[in-house]
CSV table of C-alpha atoms in Angstrom, one decimal:
chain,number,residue,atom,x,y,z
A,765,UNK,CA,106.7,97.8,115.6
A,766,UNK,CA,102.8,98.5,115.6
A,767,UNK,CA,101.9,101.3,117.8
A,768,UNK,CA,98.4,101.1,118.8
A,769,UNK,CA,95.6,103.3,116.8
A,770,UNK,CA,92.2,103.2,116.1
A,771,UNK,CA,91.1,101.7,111.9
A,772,UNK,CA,90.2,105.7,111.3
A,773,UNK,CA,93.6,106.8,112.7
A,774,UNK,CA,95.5,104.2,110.1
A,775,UNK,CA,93.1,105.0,106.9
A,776,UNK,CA,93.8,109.2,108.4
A,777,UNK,CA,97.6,108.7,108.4
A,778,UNK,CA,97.4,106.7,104.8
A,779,UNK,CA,95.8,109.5,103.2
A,780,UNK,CA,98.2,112.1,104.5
A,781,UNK,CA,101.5,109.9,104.0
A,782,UNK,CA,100.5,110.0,99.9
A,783,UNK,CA,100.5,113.2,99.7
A,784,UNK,CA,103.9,113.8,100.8
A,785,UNK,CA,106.8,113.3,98.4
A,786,UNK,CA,108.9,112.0,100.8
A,787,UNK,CA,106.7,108.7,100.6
A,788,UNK,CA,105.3,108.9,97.9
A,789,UNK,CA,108.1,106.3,96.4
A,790,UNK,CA,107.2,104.1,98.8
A,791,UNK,CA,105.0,100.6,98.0
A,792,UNK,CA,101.7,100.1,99.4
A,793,UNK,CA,102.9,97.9,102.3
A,794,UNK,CA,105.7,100.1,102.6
A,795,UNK,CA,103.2,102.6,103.4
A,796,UNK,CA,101.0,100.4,105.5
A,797,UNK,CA,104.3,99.7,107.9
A,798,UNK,CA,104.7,103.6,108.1
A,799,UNK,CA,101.1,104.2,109.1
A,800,UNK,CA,101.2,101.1,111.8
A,801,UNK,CA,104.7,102.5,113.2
A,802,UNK,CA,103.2,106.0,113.7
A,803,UNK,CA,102.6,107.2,117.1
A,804,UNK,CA,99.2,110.1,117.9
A,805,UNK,CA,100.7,112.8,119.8
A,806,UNK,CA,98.9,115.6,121.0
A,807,UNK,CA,100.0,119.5,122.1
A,808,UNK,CA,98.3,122.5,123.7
A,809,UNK,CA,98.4,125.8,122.0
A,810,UNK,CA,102.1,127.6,122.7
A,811,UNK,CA,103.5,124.4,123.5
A,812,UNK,CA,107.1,124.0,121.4
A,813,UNK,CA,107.1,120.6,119.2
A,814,UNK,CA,110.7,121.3,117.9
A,815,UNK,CA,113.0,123.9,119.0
A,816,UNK,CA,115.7,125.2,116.1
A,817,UNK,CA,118.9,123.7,117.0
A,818,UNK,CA,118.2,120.7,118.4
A,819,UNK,CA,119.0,117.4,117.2
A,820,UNK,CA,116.1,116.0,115.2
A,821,UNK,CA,114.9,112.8,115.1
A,822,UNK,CA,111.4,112.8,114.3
A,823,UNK,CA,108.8,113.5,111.7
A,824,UNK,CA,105.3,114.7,112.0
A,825,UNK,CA,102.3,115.1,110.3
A,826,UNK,CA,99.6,117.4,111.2
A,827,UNK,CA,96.0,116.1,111.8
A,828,UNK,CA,94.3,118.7,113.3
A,829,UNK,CA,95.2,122.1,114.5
A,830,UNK,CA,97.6,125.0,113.4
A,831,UNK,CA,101.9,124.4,114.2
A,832,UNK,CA,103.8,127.4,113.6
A,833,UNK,CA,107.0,127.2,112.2
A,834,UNK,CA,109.6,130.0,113.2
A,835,UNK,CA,113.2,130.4,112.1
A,836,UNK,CA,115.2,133.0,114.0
A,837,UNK,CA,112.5,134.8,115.9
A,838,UNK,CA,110.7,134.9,112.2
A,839,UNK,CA,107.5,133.3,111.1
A,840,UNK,CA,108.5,131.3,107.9
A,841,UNK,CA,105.9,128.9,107.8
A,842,UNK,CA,101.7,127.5,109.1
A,843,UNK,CA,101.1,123.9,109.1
A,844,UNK,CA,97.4,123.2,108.4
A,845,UNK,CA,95.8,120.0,108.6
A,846,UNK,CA,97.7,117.7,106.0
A,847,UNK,CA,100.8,119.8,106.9
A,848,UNK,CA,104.0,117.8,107.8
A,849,UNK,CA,107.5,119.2,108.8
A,850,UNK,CA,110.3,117.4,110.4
A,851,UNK,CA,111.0,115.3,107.5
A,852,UNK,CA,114.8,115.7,107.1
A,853,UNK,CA,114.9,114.3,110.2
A,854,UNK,CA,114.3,111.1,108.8
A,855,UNK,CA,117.3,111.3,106.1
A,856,UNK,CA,120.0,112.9,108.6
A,857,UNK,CA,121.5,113.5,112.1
A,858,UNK,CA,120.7,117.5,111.4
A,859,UNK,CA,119.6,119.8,113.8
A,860,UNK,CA,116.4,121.4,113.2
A,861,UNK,CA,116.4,124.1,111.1
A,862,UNK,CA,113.1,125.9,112.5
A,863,UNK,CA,111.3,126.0,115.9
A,864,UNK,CA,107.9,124.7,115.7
A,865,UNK,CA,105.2,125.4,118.1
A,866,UNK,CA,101.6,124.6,118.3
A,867,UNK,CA,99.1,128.1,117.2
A,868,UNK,CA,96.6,126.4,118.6
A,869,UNK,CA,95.2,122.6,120.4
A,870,UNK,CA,96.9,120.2,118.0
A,871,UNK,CA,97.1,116.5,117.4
A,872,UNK,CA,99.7,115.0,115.4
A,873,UNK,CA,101.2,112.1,113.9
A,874,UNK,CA,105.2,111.3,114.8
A,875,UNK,CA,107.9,109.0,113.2
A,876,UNK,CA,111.2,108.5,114.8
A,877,UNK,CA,113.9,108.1,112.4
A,878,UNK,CA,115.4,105.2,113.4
A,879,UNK,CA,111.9,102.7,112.8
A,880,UNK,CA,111.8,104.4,109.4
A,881,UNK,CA,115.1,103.4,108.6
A,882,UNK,CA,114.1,100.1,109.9
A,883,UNK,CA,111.0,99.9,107.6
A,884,UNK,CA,112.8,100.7,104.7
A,885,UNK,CA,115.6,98.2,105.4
A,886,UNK,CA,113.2,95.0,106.1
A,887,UNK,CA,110.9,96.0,103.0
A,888,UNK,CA,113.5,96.5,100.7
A,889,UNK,CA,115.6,93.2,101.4
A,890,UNK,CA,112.1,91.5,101.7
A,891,UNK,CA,111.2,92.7,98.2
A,892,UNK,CA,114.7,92.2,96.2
A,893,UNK,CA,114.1,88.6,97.6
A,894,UNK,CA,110.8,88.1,96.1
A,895,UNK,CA,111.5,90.1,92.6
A,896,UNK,CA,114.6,87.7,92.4
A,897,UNK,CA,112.6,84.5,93.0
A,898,UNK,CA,110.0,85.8,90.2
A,899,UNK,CA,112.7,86.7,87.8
A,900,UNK,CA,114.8,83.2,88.5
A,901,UNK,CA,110.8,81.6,86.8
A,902,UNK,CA,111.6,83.4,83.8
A,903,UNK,CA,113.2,80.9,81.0
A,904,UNK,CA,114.5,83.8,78.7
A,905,UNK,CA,116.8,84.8,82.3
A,906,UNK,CA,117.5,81.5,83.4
A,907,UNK,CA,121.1,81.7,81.8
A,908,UNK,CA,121.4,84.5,84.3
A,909,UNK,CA,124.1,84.8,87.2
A,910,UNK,CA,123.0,85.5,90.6
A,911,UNK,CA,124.4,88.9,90.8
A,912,UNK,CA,123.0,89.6,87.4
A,913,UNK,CA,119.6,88.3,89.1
A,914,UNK,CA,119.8,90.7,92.2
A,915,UNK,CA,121.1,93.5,89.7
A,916,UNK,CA,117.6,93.0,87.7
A,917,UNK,CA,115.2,93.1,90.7
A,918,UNK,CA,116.9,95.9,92.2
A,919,UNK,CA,116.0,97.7,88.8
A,920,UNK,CA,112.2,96.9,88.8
A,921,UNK,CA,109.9,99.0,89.5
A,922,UNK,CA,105.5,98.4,90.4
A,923,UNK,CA,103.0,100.0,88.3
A,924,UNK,CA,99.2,99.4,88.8
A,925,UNK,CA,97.0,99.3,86.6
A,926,UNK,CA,93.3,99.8,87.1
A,927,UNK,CA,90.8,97.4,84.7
A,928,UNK,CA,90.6,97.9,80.9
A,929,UNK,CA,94.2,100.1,81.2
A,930,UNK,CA,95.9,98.8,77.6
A,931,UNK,CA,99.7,98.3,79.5
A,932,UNK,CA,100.8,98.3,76.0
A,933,UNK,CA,99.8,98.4,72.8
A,934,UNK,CA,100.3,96.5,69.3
A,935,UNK,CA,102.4,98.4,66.7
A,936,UNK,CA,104.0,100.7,69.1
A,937,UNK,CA,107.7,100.6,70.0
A,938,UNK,CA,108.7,98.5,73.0
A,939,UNK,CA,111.3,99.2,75.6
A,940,UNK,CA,109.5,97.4,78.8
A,941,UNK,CA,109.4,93.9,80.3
A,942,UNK,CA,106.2,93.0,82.5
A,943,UNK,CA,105.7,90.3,85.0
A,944,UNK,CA,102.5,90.1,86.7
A,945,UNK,CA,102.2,90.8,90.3
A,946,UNK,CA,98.8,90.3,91.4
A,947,UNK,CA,95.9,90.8,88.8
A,948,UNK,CA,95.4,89.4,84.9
A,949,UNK,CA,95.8,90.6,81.7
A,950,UNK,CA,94.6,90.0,78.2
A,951,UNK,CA,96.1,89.7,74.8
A,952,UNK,CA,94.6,90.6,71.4
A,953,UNK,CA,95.6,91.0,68.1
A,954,UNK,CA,94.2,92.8,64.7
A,955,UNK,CA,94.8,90.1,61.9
A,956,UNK,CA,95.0,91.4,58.1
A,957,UNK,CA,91.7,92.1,58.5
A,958,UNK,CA,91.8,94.1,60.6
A,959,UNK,CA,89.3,91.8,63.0
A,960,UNK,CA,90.5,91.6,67.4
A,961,UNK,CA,91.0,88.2,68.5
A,962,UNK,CA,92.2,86.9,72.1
A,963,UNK,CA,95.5,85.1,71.4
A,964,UNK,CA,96.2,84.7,75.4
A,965,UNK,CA,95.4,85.3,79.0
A,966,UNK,CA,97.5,86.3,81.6
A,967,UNK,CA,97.8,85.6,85.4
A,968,UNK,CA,100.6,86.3,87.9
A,969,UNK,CA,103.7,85.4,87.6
A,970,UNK,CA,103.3,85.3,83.7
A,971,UNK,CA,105.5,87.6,81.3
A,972,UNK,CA,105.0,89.4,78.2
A,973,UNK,CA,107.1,92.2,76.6
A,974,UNK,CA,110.1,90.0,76.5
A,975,UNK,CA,110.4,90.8,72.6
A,976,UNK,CA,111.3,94.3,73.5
A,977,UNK,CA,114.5,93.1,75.4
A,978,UNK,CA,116.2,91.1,72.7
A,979,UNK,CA,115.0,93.1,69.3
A,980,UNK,CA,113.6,96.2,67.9
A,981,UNK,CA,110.2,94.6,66.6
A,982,UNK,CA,107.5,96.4,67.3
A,983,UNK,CA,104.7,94.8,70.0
A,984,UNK,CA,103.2,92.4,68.5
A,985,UNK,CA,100.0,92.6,70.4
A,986,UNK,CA,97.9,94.6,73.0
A,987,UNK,CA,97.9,93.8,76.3
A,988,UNK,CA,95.3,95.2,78.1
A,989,UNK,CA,94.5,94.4,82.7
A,990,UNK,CA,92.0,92.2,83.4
A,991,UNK,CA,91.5,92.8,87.0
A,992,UNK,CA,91.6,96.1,89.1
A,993,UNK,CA,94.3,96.7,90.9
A,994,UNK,CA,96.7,94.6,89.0
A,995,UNK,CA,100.6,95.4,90.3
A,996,UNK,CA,102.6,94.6,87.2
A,997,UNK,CA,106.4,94.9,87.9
A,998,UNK,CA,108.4,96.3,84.6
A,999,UNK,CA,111.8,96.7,83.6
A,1000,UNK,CA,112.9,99.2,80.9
A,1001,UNK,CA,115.2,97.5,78.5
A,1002,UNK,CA,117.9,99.7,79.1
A,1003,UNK,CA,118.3,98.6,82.1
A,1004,UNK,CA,119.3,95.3,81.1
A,1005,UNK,CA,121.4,96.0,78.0
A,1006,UNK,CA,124.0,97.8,80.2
């Protein structure tokens, strides 16, 4: 599914793709598929890129260059650099709603719907499968059905946290369940005291938090990341009372 770019074209479309909202849900390797999958396309000033009406099927991002967007012989809208348009393209079988044409030499970035679609499909199945084999490791959801299992993962969610980031914090009121991803984490305590001791250290694929799911205690210690760039999956405890 890898259309062919150059290492500057990938880390160009990266940077653009976060700023969008309409990816900005997506996972890191979600994103990395995106970026791979993306094609360079380039137009000469006048030149239509969409025409209002048509069916759509497409999304673009804007590199370099100026696309005008026009809606009924009107100018609504200018697409700068970092500018994107096209995207409900990717959600529905619509026609456009505007006419866009290039204001000046442009280069852009496209994504047919149907490899987005595709992307989103293979990454999502891919990670409900691993979230359920990480959860299934867990003793306190061992007593847990299959369909409870895939119910859980599907309610996770990834959070990163960059070193020395306190995930949470001793005393305060819990209502989230970590597993480590990728990364480590500490654990410390203030004794009577009121002295800061190490009581544990964390790796992936260990758990903490579980407290919060089964009682109202309080966290009963601080767990701070160890190591940048630490994905820690969570699940608000919520979610799995209902």
């Amino acid at each position: 599914m890898e259309v062919k770019k150059t290492a500057d074209e990938k880390m160009r479309i990266l940077e653009l793709l976060q700023r969008q909202v309409l990816f900005k849900h997506l996972e890191e390797e979600q994103r990395e598929l995106v970026a791979r999958a993306m094609s360079v396309v380039e137009y000469k000033s006048g030149e239509h890129i969409v025409k209002q009406g048509e069916d759509g099927d497409a999304f673009y991002l804007v590199d370099c260059g100026a696309v005008e967007g026009w809606r009924n012989e009107e100018l609504i809208h200018t697409y700068g650099p970092g500018g994107a348009f096209g995207e409900l393209a990717l959600m529905y079988n619509a026609p456009r709603a505007a006419t866009c044409r290039a204001a000046s030499d442009c280069r852009l970035y496209a994504l047919g719907r149907k490899v987005f679609k595709v992307i989103l499909m293979k990454t999502s199945n891919e990670k409900r499968s691993q979230t359920k084999s990480i959860l299934q490791n867990v003793d306190i959801l061992k007593q847990l059905t299959e369909v409870e299992l895939l119910t859980m993962a599907d309610s996770m969610q990834e959070v990163v946290y960059e070193e020395g980031d306190v995930i949470c914090r001793q005393g305060d009121a819990g209502s989230s369940f970590y597993i480590i991803k990728q990364g480590g984490a500490t654990c410390t305590q203030v004794d009577a005291q009121g002295q800061h001791r190490e009581v544990a250290r964390l790796t992936v694929g260990d758990y903490f938090g579980e407290i919060a799911l089964l009682t109202t205690k309080p966290r009963q210690a601080t767990v701070t990341a160890t190591k940048s760039n630490g994905g820690v999956k969570y699940l608000s405890d919520h979610l799995i009372a209902s």
